[in-house]
Amino acid sequence: MEAPPTPPVPLAALLADRELGLRHLAGPAEADVHGVHASEMADPSPYLLGGELLLTAGAELGADPDGYVSRLVAAGAAALGFGVAPVHEEVPEALAAACARYGLPLLEVPPPTPFTAVARSVWRLMAQARTRELRRVAEVQQSLAAAAARPDPVAAVLARLAASLGGWAALLIPPGAAGPGAAAGPLEGPGPAAAGIVRAAGAGVGEEVLGAVRVLARRVAGGAAATATDAAGGTHLAVYAVGGGRVLALATPARAPGDHTIASIAAVLLTLITAERPAGAEAAALARLLLGGSAAGALGGPGPWYAVHARGGADPQALAAALGTVLLDPEGPAVRLLTDREPAPQPGWRLGVSAPAGPDALPTADAQARRALDRAEAARTPLARHTEPGLAGLVGAAEARAHAEALLGPLSPALRDTLRAWLAHHGSWDRSAAALGVHRNTVRQRIARAAALLGLDLDDPDTRMELWFALTRAPEA
């Protein structure tokens, strides 16, 4: 699973930093800061992504602070930090009034505090928050995997998930969705709106939330999406496809950056433990991996393994079954899989396949599969496999050897060796001679002879590049 996004920094944490000495002047005292940007432009809004604490000394503030603030708010700025001195001795009252009117937090940055100190404090707090969130995700990941090994794994996983997220979690089958899980357990919840719930855990939810969950669940159960989110009655909702028409549904009062990663892990575990066919060694491998084992130990064999990235189809679970694996990550811009079978094209999908890899090389294989998928989509082909990067990856091995032999055919083995050494040493006569163990004049004579036989200008960089490619692809003489 991918790491959770970096949590934002609460504005209150910056105001509490006594070394910075920031003072809240206007607008709300609460905001989430996702970054820092300093600008003295009259209109910095085109350069904001949203969520920034904008720092300025007001050099180009002008006579229209109202327009300045309105543009920042429209661009999604989180707050404005105004540095007093050397341009302004104090924060302009018109600017404070505009921030109060548009609801933009305004902070005074005192003269002793450089903008870089504010930025460093934000990055430090973000790093600390990210470390805490990663630790939380890792701990919950292990507890979910342990719950999956209990006698009633579905109930145990849902209970652990609901407790970890502080909300409600359920496994359900929306009305009309096919799947054997409909009879997997008693229906729970109040009234007909709860129909389709197989198991649930956590604090109860009202009819409004249940109705919104059912609408979301139908979207993912029908294959229109792997996950979907919404809000109802101040509650955050999320659903995840589990396979076989089943859906993992969540309702939580808040949503932390790592919650999506945690829910995705739970969805994978529920897919494994509710599958119609036993997951066998692959499920055990995933459990070991989730419990903290290394990839090499978790996969239980040397491979080879193939990483696969896929886009286009509606049912990632069916794709995984076709490729003979349950090691599936349906989240993200592409579906990701890991299989020990050499993948073949699948109807409705575009696939990028890595080179065969051992367990310790899976991160590299994952990157290879991602690039291969990009090539498959660019070429509109159903499957592309990893090839050697650079020029060598654009030409097949057989074609490369044939081209090399045709180009270098007039040269003897001695001339080829000399040309290779000369190109490798960037045309240096002395270093080439030392590498070959001959006199520098001998190198000069051989290179001149090679140029004459080939009919090429060896001072041309394009010619040198083509010759080097050919020399590295030609079979040994």
Tab-separated table of C-alpha atoms in Angstrom, residues 2-470:
chain	number	residue	atom	x	y	z
A	2	GLU	CA	1.071	3.571	-0.648
A	3	ALA	CA	2.105	5.723	2.287
A	4	PRO	CA	-0.510	8.185	3.578
A	5	PRO	CA	-0.217	11.817	2.490
A	6	THR	CA	1.627	14.247	4.737
A	7	PRO	CA	-0.726	15.695	7.361
A	8	PRO	CA	-1.147	19.480	7.389
A	9	VAL	CA	0.096	21.678	10.220
A	10	PRO	CA	-2.586	23.325	12.385
A	11	LEU	CA	-2.227	27.078	12.469
A	12	ALA	CA	-2.456	26.869	16.259
A	13	ALA	CA	0.813	24.905	16.337
A	14	LEU	CA	2.643	27.793	14.637
A	15	LEU	CA	1.053	30.346	16.944
A	16	ALA	CA	2.181	28.268	19.929
A	17	ASP	CA	5.823	28.354	18.792
A	18	ARG	CA	7.288	31.045	21.050
A	19	GLU	CA	10.514	31.291	19.081
A	20	LEU	CA	8.570	32.478	16.038
A	21	GLY	CA	6.548	35.036	17.992
A	22	LEU	CA	3.667	35.049	15.512
A	23	ARG	CA	0.547	36.985	16.524
A	24	HIS	CA	-2.978	36.337	15.276
A	25	LEU	CA	-4.580	39.610	14.159
A	26	ALA	CA	-7.722	38.867	12.137
A	27	GLY	CA	-9.795	36.169	10.523
A	28	PRO	CA	-10.254	32.659	11.957
A	29	ALA	CA	-7.639	31.396	14.394
A	30	GLU	CA	-7.830	27.870	12.945
A	31	ALA	CA	-6.602	26.633	9.581
A	32	ASP	CA	-4.681	23.718	8.087
A	33	VAL	CA	-1.339	24.717	6.551
A	34	HIS	CA	-0.096	22.442	3.758
A	35	GLY	CA	2.901	24.515	2.730
A	36	VAL	CA	4.631	27.903	2.801
A	37	HIS	CA	5.101	30.413	-0.001
A	38	ALA	CA	6.772	33.836	0.191
A	39	SER	CA	5.958	36.483	-2.411
A	40	GLU	CA	6.081	40.243	-2.852
A	41	MET	CA	4.024	40.161	-6.050
A	42	ALA	CA	0.929	42.329	-6.299
A	43	ASP	CA	-1.027	39.174	-7.169
A	44	PRO	CA	0.633	35.915	-6.082
A	45	SER	CA	-2.590	33.894	-6.444
A	46	PRO	CA	-1.645	32.266	-9.799
A	47	TYR	CA	1.347	30.668	-8.063
A	48	LEU	CA	-0.609	29.064	-5.209
A	49	LEU	CA	-1.784	25.454	-5.189
A	50	GLY	CA	-4.053	25.917	-2.175
A	51	GLY	CA	-3.431	25.430	1.535
A	52	GLU	CA	-0.343	27.663	1.718
A	53	LEU	CA	0.657	30.095	4.417
A	54	LEU	CA	1.587	33.081	2.237
A	55	LEU	CA	4.347	35.262	3.690
A	56	THR	CA	4.774	38.847	2.518
A	57	ALA	CA	6.234	42.167	3.653
A	58	GLY	CA	3.596	44.027	1.628
A	59	ALA	CA	6.035	45.652	-0.801
A	60	GLU	CA	3.433	45.516	-3.610
A	61	LEU	CA	0.277	45.575	-1.490
A	62	GLY	CA	-0.927	48.803	-3.097
A	63	ALA	CA	-4.128	50.628	-2.362
A	64	ASP	CA	-6.470	47.654	-2.814
A	65	PRO	CA	-5.936	45.214	0.071
A	66	ASP	CA	-9.523	44.050	-0.348
A	67	GLY	CA	-8.821	42.771	-3.868
A	68	TYR	CA	-5.501	41.301	-2.733
A	69	VAL	CA	-7.173	39.254	0.019
A	70	SER	CA	-10.120	38.181	-2.120
A	71	ARG	CA	-7.755	36.757	-4.736
A	72	LEU	CA	-5.821	34.834	-2.080
A	73	VAL	CA	-9.029	33.349	-0.705
A	74	ALA	CA	-10.166	32.381	-4.216
A	75	ALA	CA	-6.802	30.630	-4.750
A	76	GLY	CA	-7.281	28.627	-1.548
A	77	ALA	CA	-4.607	30.221	0.642
A	78	ALA	CA	-4.725	28.889	4.199
A	79	ALA	CA	-3.449	32.036	5.917
A	80	LEU	CA	-1.507	35.257	5.380
A	81	GLY	CA	1.637	36.053	7.335
A	82	PHE	CA	2.587	39.766	7.214
A	83	GLY	CA	6.132	40.740	8.110
A	84	VAL	CA	6.421	44.157	9.723
A	85	ALA	CA	9.526	46.159	8.808
A	86	PRO	CA	11.252	47.142	6.640
A	87	VAL	CA	8.316	48.122	4.350
A	88	HIS	CA	5.529	48.653	6.906
A	89	GLU	CA	5.968	49.548	10.549
A	90	GLU	CA	2.722	47.765	11.398
A	91	VAL	CA	0.138	45.643	9.662
A	92	PRO	CA	-2.185	47.959	7.651
A	93	GLU	CA	-5.633	48.249	9.211
A	94	ALA	CA	-7.285	47.922	5.797
A	95	LEU	CA	-5.548	44.580	5.293
A	96	ALA	CA	-6.728	43.311	8.698
A	97	ALA	CA	-10.269	44.434	7.910
A	98	ALA	CA	-10.190	42.638	4.542
A	99	CYS	CA	-8.925	39.414	6.136
A	100	ALA	CA	-11.694	39.580	8.728
A	101	ARG	CA	-14.277	40.205	5.991
A	102	TYR	CA	-13.142	37.300	3.778
A	103	GLY	CA	-12.334	34.906	6.615
A	104	LEU	CA	-8.592	34.637	5.900
A	105	PRO	CA	-6.386	34.143	9.000
A	106	LEU	CA	-3.902	37.013	9.321
A	107	LEU	CA	-0.694	36.629	11.312
A	108	GLU	CA	1.860	39.265	12.230
A	109	VAL	CA	5.458	38.143	11.717
A	110	PRO	CA	7.692	40.224	14.036
A	111	PRO	CA	10.897	41.842	12.694
A	112	PRO	CA	13.304	39.405	14.431
A	113	THR	CA	11.641	36.400	12.737
A	114	PRO	CA	12.855	35.685	9.175
A	115	PHE	CA	10.401	34.083	6.776
A	116	THR	CA	12.737	31.114	6.423
A	117	ALA	CA	12.322	30.392	10.146
A	118	VAL	CA	8.540	30.179	9.676
A	119	ALA	CA	8.985	27.868	6.682
A	120	ARG	CA	11.398	25.610	8.552
A	121	SER	CA	8.999	25.368	11.465
A	122	VAL	CA	6.195	24.298	9.119
A	123	TRP	CA	8.348	21.624	7.463
A	124	ARG	CA	9.531	20.377	10.860
A	125	LEU	CA	5.991	20.088	12.194
A	126	MET	CA	4.857	18.369	8.995
A	127	ALA	CA	7.683	15.841	9.248
A	128	GLN	CA	6.775	15.099	12.862
A	129	ALA	CA	3.109	14.685	11.940
A	130	ARG	CA	3.977	12.398	9.043
A	131	THR	CA	6.144	10.227	11.299
A	132	ARG	CA	3.309	9.925	13.792
A	133	GLU	CA	0.839	9.034	11.031
A	134	LEU	CA	3.137	6.440	9.502
A	135	ARG	CA	3.623	4.875	12.929
A	136	ARG	CA	-0.142	4.798	13.466
A	137	VAL	CA	-0.758	3.182	10.076
A	138	ALA	CA	1.902	0.551	10.733
A	139	GLU	CA	0.449	-0.305	14.131
A	140	VAL	CA	-3.111	-0.566	12.807
A	141	GLN	CA	-1.871	-2.603	9.839
A	142	GLN	CA	-0.403	-5.192	12.190
A	143	SER	CA	-3.513	-5.267	14.374
A	144	LEU	CA	-5.746	-5.796	11.320
A	145	ALA	CA	-3.586	-8.669	10.099
A	146	ALA	CA	-3.723	-10.235	13.549
A	147	ALA	CA	-7.522	-9.838	13.580
A	148	ALA	CA	-7.716	-11.599	10.201
A	149	ALA	CA	-6.170	-14.696	11.803
A	150	ARG	CA	-8.900	-15.018	14.470
A	151	PRO	CA	-11.703	-17.623	14.365
A	152	ASP	CA	-14.302	-15.076	13.116
A	153	PRO	CA	-12.027	-12.957	10.916
A	154	VAL	CA	-14.664	-10.729	9.271
A	155	ALA	CA	-16.087	-9.588	12.599
A	156	ALA	CA	-12.613	-9.183	14.092
A	157	VAL	CA	-11.306	-7.075	11.188
A	158	LEU	CA	-14.399	-4.834	11.191
A	159	ALA	CA	-14.213	-4.343	14.948
A	160	ARG	CA	-10.510	-3.475	14.814
A	161	LEU	CA	-11.090	-1.115	11.876
A	162	ALA	CA	-13.996	0.681	13.546
A	163	ALA	CA	-12.002	1.117	16.757
A	164	SER	CA	-8.941	2.392	14.889
A	165	LEU	CA	-10.892	4.966	12.889
A	166	GLY	CA	-13.263	5.888	15.697
A	167	GLY	CA	-16.404	5.191	13.703
A	168	TRP	CA	-18.628	2.557	12.087
A	169	ALA	CA	-17.453	-0.199	9.711
A	170	ALA	CA	-19.581	-2.733	7.852
A	171	LEU	CA	-19.368	-5.427	5.218
A	172	LEU	CA	-22.438	-5.292	3.030
A	173	ILE	CA	-23.888	-6.464	-0.259
A	174	PRO	CA	-26.058	-3.780	-1.882
A	175	PRO	CA	-29.487	-4.984	-3.067
A	176	GLY	CA	-29.157	-6.448	-6.541
A	177	ALA	CA	-25.454	-7.274	-6.217
A	178	ALA	CA	-24.603	-10.913	-6.776
A	179	GLY	CA	-22.297	-12.711	-4.396
A	180	PRO	CA	-22.233	-15.595	-1.975
A	181	GLY	CA	-21.520	-13.269	0.942
A	182	ALA	CA	-25.215	-12.348	1.204
A	183	ALA	CA	-25.701	-15.282	3.472
A	184	ALA	CA	-22.413	-14.967	5.303
A	185	GLY	CA	-23.931	-13.589	8.485
A	186	PRO	CA	-26.982	-12.005	10.116
A	187	LEU	CA	-28.287	-8.679	8.925
A	188	GLU	CA	-27.721	-5.878	11.392
A	189	GLY	CA	-28.911	-2.324	11.798
A	190	PRO	CA	-32.191	-0.485	12.145
A	191	GLY	CA	-34.952	-0.831	9.607
A	192	PRO	CA	-34.993	-1.566	5.903
A	193	ALA	CA	-32.235	0.949	5.144
A	194	ALA	CA	-29.786	-1.531	6.681
A	195	ALA	CA	-30.768	-4.358	4.296
A	196	GLY	CA	-27.681	-5.886	2.766
A	197	ILE	CA	-25.443	-5.463	5.801
A	198	VAL	CA	-23.617	-8.724	6.434
A	199	ARG	CA	-21.588	-7.627	9.461
A	200	ALA	CA	-21.110	-4.296	11.215
A	201	ALA	CA	-19.049	-2.931	14.094
A	202	GLY	CA	-18.623	0.330	15.947
A	203	ALA	CA	-20.994	3.082	16.949
A	204	GLY	CA	-24.416	2.940	15.313
A	205	VAL	CA	-25.361	5.291	12.491
A	206	GLY	CA	-28.662	6.919	11.563
A	207	GLU	CA	-30.975	6.391	8.606
A	208	GLU	CA	-29.524	9.347	6.673
A	209	VAL	CA	-26.010	7.924	6.852
A	210	LEU	CA	-27.176	4.395	6.013
A	211	GLY	CA	-29.036	5.648	2.965
A	212	ALA	CA	-25.985	7.568	1.707
A	213	VAL	CA	-23.789	4.507	2.317
A	214	ARG	CA	-26.095	2.314	0.232
A	215	VAL	CA	-25.939	4.789	-2.676
A	216	LEU	CA	-22.130	4.821	-2.551
A	217	ALA	CA	-21.958	1.038	-2.168
A	218	ARG	CA	-23.933	0.451	-5.349
A	219	ARG	CA	-21.341	2.473	-7.274
A	220	VAL	CA	-18.409	0.280	-6.301
A	221	ALA	CA	-20.338	-2.998	-6.249
A	222	GLY	CA	-21.291	-2.415	-9.873
A	223	GLY	CA	-17.671	-1.926	-10.892
A	224	ALA	CA	-17.974	1.796	-11.690
A	225	ALA	CA	-15.210	2.542	-9.177
A	226	ALA	CA	-12.955	0.742	-6.698
A	227	THR	CA	-13.657	3.277	-3.950
A	228	ALA	CA	-15.926	6.254	-3.395
A	229	THR	CA	-16.395	8.921	-0.714
A	230	ASP	CA	-19.136	11.288	0.399
A	231	ALA	CA	-20.455	13.066	3.500
A	232	ALA	CA	-23.830	12.951	5.210
A	233	GLY	CA	-24.987	14.684	8.359
A	234	GLY	CA	-21.442	15.804	9.197
A	235	THR	CA	-20.157	12.223	8.888
A	236	HIS	CA	-17.417	11.188	6.464
A	237	LEU	CA	-18.360	8.181	4.328
A	238	ALA	CA	-16.135	5.859	2.302
A	239	VAL	CA	-16.744	2.551	0.526
A	240	TYR	CA	-14.287	0.033	-0.944
A	241	ALA	CA	-14.930	-2.843	-3.350
A	242	VAL	CA	-14.122	-6.152	-1.690
A	243	GLY	CA	-15.061	-8.574	-4.494
A	244	GLY	CA	-17.979	-10.905	-5.081
A	245	GLY	CA	-20.373	-7.953	-4.889
A	246	ARG	CA	-19.256	-7.182	-1.334
A	247	VAL	CA	-18.420	-3.686	-0.146
A	248	LEU	CA	-16.557	-2.367	2.889
A	249	ALA	CA	-18.381	0.715	4.177
A	250	LEU	CA	-17.071	3.281	6.676
A	251	ALA	CA	-18.693	6.175	8.518
A	252	THR	CA	-16.388	8.287	10.680
A	253	PRO	CA	-16.680	11.679	12.383
A	254	ALA	CA	-13.316	12.784	10.964
A	255	ARG	CA	-10.840	11.650	8.327
A	256	ALA	CA	-7.087	11.558	8.994
A	257	PRO	CA	-4.500	11.360	6.184
A	258	GLY	CA	-3.694	7.708	6.926
A	259	ASP	CA	-7.300	6.513	7.122
A	260	HIS	CA	-7.508	5.713	3.407
A	261	THR	CA	-4.381	3.561	3.619
A	262	ILE	CA	-5.757	1.743	6.677
A	263	ALA	CA	-9.123	1.136	5.013
A	264	SER	CA	-7.409	-0.142	1.851
A	265	ILE	CA	-5.460	-2.674	3.921
A	266	ALA	CA	-8.707	-3.806	5.566
A	267	ALA	CA	-10.374	-4.130	2.156
A	268	VAL	CA	-7.558	-6.366	0.897
A	269	LEU	CA	-7.783	-8.552	4.005
A	270	LEU	CA	-11.566	-8.830	3.692
A	271	THR	CA	-11.152	-9.751	0.019
A	272	LEU	CA	-8.855	-12.585	1.017
A	273	ILE	CA	-10.918	-13.951	3.893
A	274	THR	CA	-14.264	-13.773	2.051
A	275	ALA	CA	-13.016	-15.138	-1.291
A	276	GLU	CA	-14.962	-18.043	-2.758
A	277	ARG	CA	-11.747	-19.975	-3.251
A	278	PRO	CA	-9.112	-20.244	-0.540
A	279	ALA	CA	-6.231	-17.866	-1.081
A	280	GLY	CA	-3.758	-20.486	0.101
A	281	ALA	CA	-0.096	-19.646	0.113
A	282	GLU	CA	-0.627	-16.204	-1.422
A	283	ALA	CA	-2.976	-15.115	1.373
A	284	ALA	CA	-0.531	-16.427	3.952
A	285	ALA	CA	2.216	-14.507	2.176
A	286	LEU	CA	0.237	-11.297	2.368
A	287	ALA	CA	-0.536	-11.866	6.033
A	288	ARG	CA	3.159	-12.376	6.785
A	289	LEU	CA	4.020	-9.242	4.873
A	290	LEU	CA	1.404	-7.207	6.734
A	291	LEU	CA	2.679	-8.545	10.029
A	292	GLY	CA	6.049	-7.006	9.366
A	293	GLY	CA	8.019	-9.709	7.574
A	294	SER	CA	10.325	-8.842	4.708
A	295	ALA	CA	9.135	-9.299	1.150
A	296	ALA	CA	11.603	-12.133	0.657
A	297	GLY	CA	10.274	-14.009	3.685
A	298	ALA	CA	6.633	-13.224	3.014
A	299	LEU	CA	6.501	-14.480	-0.553
A	300	GLY	CA	7.996	-17.773	0.474
A	301	GLY	CA	9.958	-18.468	-2.693
A	302	PRO	CA	12.584	-17.054	-5.031
A	303	GLY	CA	10.133	-16.342	-7.849
A	304	PRO	CA	10.356	-15.157	-10.489
A	305	TRP	CA	7.634	-12.628	-9.693
A	306	TYR	CA	6.026	-10.160	-12.097
A	307	ALA	CA	4.722	-6.746	-11.084
A	308	VAL	CA	1.740	-5.638	-13.172
A	309	HIS	CA	0.140	-2.204	-13.549
A	310	ALA	CA	-3.242	-2.116	-15.275
A	311	ARG	CA	-5.903	0.367	-16.378
A	312	GLY	CA	-9.153	0.263	-18.263
A	313	GLY	CA	-11.191	-2.621	-16.864
A	314	ALA	CA	-14.035	-2.480	-14.378
A	315	ASP	CA	-13.308	-5.491	-12.166
A	316	PRO	CA	-9.822	-5.627	-10.613
A	317	GLN	CA	-10.744	-8.808	-8.720
A	318	ALA	CA	-11.556	-10.598	-11.990
A	319	LEU	CA	-8.247	-9.395	-13.432
A	320	ALA	CA	-6.393	-10.767	-10.407
A	321	ALA	CA	-8.154	-14.114	-10.808
A	322	ALA	CA	-7.240	-14.223	-14.508
A	323	LEU	CA	-3.603	-13.576	-13.659
A	324	GLY	CA	-3.659	-16.246	-10.963
A	325	THR	CA	-3.065	-14.054	-7.920
A	326	VAL	CA	-4.779	-12.471	-4.934
A	327	LEU	CA	-1.936	-9.997	-4.372
A	328	LEU	CA	-3.865	-6.966	-5.590
A	329	ASP	CA	-3.825	-3.239	-4.820
A	330	PRO	CA	-6.856	-1.708	-6.580
A	331	GLU	CA	-6.234	1.836	-5.317
A	332	GLY	CA	-4.337	4.618	-7.029
A	333	PRO	CA	-4.074	5.764	-10.646
A	334	ALA	CA	-3.500	2.159	-11.763
A	335	VAL	CA	-4.408	-1.280	-10.436
A	336	ARG	CA	-1.255	-3.013	-9.149
A	337	LEU	CA	-0.743	-6.757	-8.911
A	338	LEU	CA	1.992	-9.234	-8.092
A	339	THR	CA	1.953	-12.693	-9.685
A	340	ASP	CA	4.290	-15.619	-10.163
A	341	ARG	CA	2.738	-16.415	-13.561
A	342	GLU	CA	3.902	-14.691	-16.728
A	343	PRO	CA	1.014	-12.319	-17.549
A	344	ALA	CA	-0.846	-12.447	-20.853
A	345	PRO	CA	-3.123	-9.771	-22.386
A	346	GLN	CA	-6.557	-9.506	-20.755
A	347	PRO	CA	-9.733	-8.264	-22.493
A	348	GLY	CA	-10.641	-4.690	-21.621
A	349	TRP	CA	-7.338	-3.944	-19.853
A	350	ARG	CA	-4.041	-2.337	-20.739
A	351	LEU	CA	-1.195	-3.988	-18.861
A	352	GLY	CA	2.377	-3.002	-18.067
A	353	VAL	CA	4.504	-5.948	-16.976
A	354	SER	CA	7.885	-5.871	-15.249
A	355	ALA	CA	10.836	-8.077	-15.960
A	356	PRO	CA	10.838	-11.272	-13.843
A	357	ALA	CA	12.193	-10.379	-10.414
A	358	GLY	CA	13.177	-11.949	-7.136
A	359	PRO	CA	11.478	-10.927	-3.872
A	360	ASP	CA	14.154	-8.383	-3.004
A	361	ALA	CA	13.732	-6.557	-6.327
A	362	LEU	CA	9.980	-5.899	-6.112
A	363	PRO	CA	10.243	-2.073	-5.764
A	364	THR	CA	12.268	-1.989	-8.987
A	365	ALA	CA	9.770	-4.314	-10.665
A	366	ASP	CA	6.932	-2.024	-9.585
A	367	ALA	CA	8.626	0.967	-11.248
A	368	GLN	CA	9.260	-1.095	-14.390
A	369	ALA	CA	5.588	-2.067	-14.602
A	370	ARG	CA	4.505	1.558	-14.230
A	371	ARG	CA	6.715	2.652	-17.132
A	372	ALA	CA	5.607	-0.307	-19.233
A	373	LEU	CA	1.952	0.662	-18.712
A	374	ASP	CA	2.732	4.202	-19.898
A	375	ARG	CA	4.180	2.710	-23.093
A	376	ALA	CA	1.196	0.405	-23.545
A	377	GLU	CA	-1.201	3.326	-23.332
A	378	ALA	CA	0.881	5.492	-25.641
A	379	ALA	CA	1.038	2.704	-28.234
A	380	ARG	CA	-2.575	1.596	-27.593
A	381	THR	CA	-1.470	-1.972	-27.180
A	382	PRO	CA	-3.069	-4.368	-24.661
A	383	LEU	CA	0.239	-5.310	-23.024
A	384	ALA	CA	3.761	-3.897	-22.841
A	385	ARG	CA	6.673	-5.541	-21.080
A	386	HIS	CA	9.651	-3.897	-19.455
A	387	THR	CA	12.527	-3.302	-21.811
A	388	GLU	CA	16.029	-2.050	-21.202
A	389	PRO	CA	15.906	1.742	-20.696
A	390	GLY	CA	17.333	4.189	-23.210
A	391	LEU	CA	17.994	3.526	-26.908
A	392	ALA	CA	18.529	-0.169	-26.263
A	393	GLY	CA	14.970	-0.467	-25.044
A	394	LEU	CA	13.585	0.984	-28.278
A	395	VAL	CA	15.174	-1.627	-30.533
A	396	GLY	CA	14.841	-5.379	-30.230
A	397	ALA	CA	17.987	-7.388	-29.555
A	398	ALA	CA	17.890	-9.163	-32.909
A	399	GLU	CA	17.367	-5.918	-34.834
A	400	ALA	CA	20.159	-4.242	-32.869
A	401	ARG	CA	22.639	-7.031	-33.669
A	402	ALA	CA	21.695	-6.997	-37.356
A	403	HIS	CA	22.171	-3.233	-37.544
A	404	ALA	CA	25.513	-3.468	-35.728
A	405	GLU	CA	26.835	-6.137	-38.084
A	406	ALA	CA	25.756	-4.191	-41.163
A	407	LEU	CA	27.363	-0.986	-39.933
A	408	LEU	CA	30.597	-2.496	-38.583
A	409	GLY	CA	31.015	-5.157	-41.254
A	410	PRO	CA	33.977	-3.460	-43.021
A	411	LEU	CA	36.033	-3.342	-39.798
A	412	SER	CA	38.419	-6.033	-38.604
A	413	PRO	CA	38.361	-7.150	-34.955
A	414	ALA	CA	41.454	-4.998	-34.249
A	415	LEU	CA	39.840	-1.924	-35.775
A	416	ARG	CA	36.632	-2.546	-33.804
A	417	ASP	CA	38.555	-2.843	-30.544
A	418	THR	CA	40.480	0.338	-31.284
A	419	LEU	CA	37.328	2.241	-32.219
A	420	ARG	CA	35.583	1.042	-29.059
A	421	ALA	CA	38.504	2.159	-26.847
A	422	TRP	CA	38.798	5.491	-28.642
A	423	LEU	CA	35.078	6.256	-28.229
A	424	ALA	CA	35.127	5.095	-24.593
A	425	HIS	CA	37.932	7.577	-23.878
A	426	HIS	CA	36.177	10.444	-25.688
A	427	GLY	CA	38.678	10.590	-28.540
A	428	SER	CA	41.772	10.825	-26.363
A	429	TRP	CA	44.752	9.369	-28.271
A	430	ASP	CA	46.939	8.949	-25.192
A	431	ARG	CA	44.325	7.255	-22.963
A	432	SER	CA	43.172	5.023	-25.805
A	433	ALA	CA	46.756	3.959	-26.518
A	434	ALA	CA	47.360	3.209	-22.833
A	435	ALA	CA	44.176	1.114	-22.653
A	436	LEU	CA	45.124	-0.867	-25.765
A	437	GLY	CA	48.840	-1.161	-24.947
A	438	VAL	CA	49.934	0.360	-28.273
A	439	HIS	CA	51.588	3.614	-29.418
A	440	ARG	CA	49.357	6.640	-29.845
A	441	ASN	CA	50.335	6.851	-33.542
A	442	THR	CA	49.006	3.317	-34.007
A	443	VAL	CA	45.672	4.480	-32.603
A	444	ARG	CA	45.656	7.441	-34.999
A	445	GLN	CA	46.360	5.210	-37.985
A	446	ARG	CA	43.675	2.664	-37.031
A	447	ILE	CA	41.018	5.333	-36.441
A	448	ALA	CA	41.819	6.971	-39.764
A	449	ARG	CA	41.563	3.556	-41.436
A	450	ALA	CA	38.223	2.850	-39.744
A	451	ALA	CA	36.828	6.209	-40.862
A	452	ALA	CA	37.883	5.529	-44.432
A	453	LEU	CA	36.351	2.025	-44.485
A	454	LEU	CA	33.087	3.222	-42.953
A	455	GLY	CA	32.926	6.408	-45.009
A	456	LEU	CA	31.909	8.357	-41.912
A	457	ASP	CA	33.009	11.569	-40.193
A	458	LEU	CA	34.101	10.418	-36.740
A	459	ASP	CA	34.084	14.002	-35.440
A	460	ASP	CA	30.281	14.059	-35.827
A	461	PRO	CA	28.638	13.380	-32.394
A	462	ASP	CA	25.651	11.643	-34.048
A	463	THR	CA	28.041	9.301	-35.827
A	464	ARG	CA	29.926	8.563	-32.608
A	465	MET	CA	26.645	7.795	-30.807
A	466	GLU	CA	25.502	5.393	-33.532
A	467	LEU	CA	28.879	3.645	-33.634
A	468	TRP	CA	28.954	3.242	-29.854
A	469	PHE	CA	25.476	1.745	-29.893
A	470	ALA	CA	26.534	-0.672	-32.625
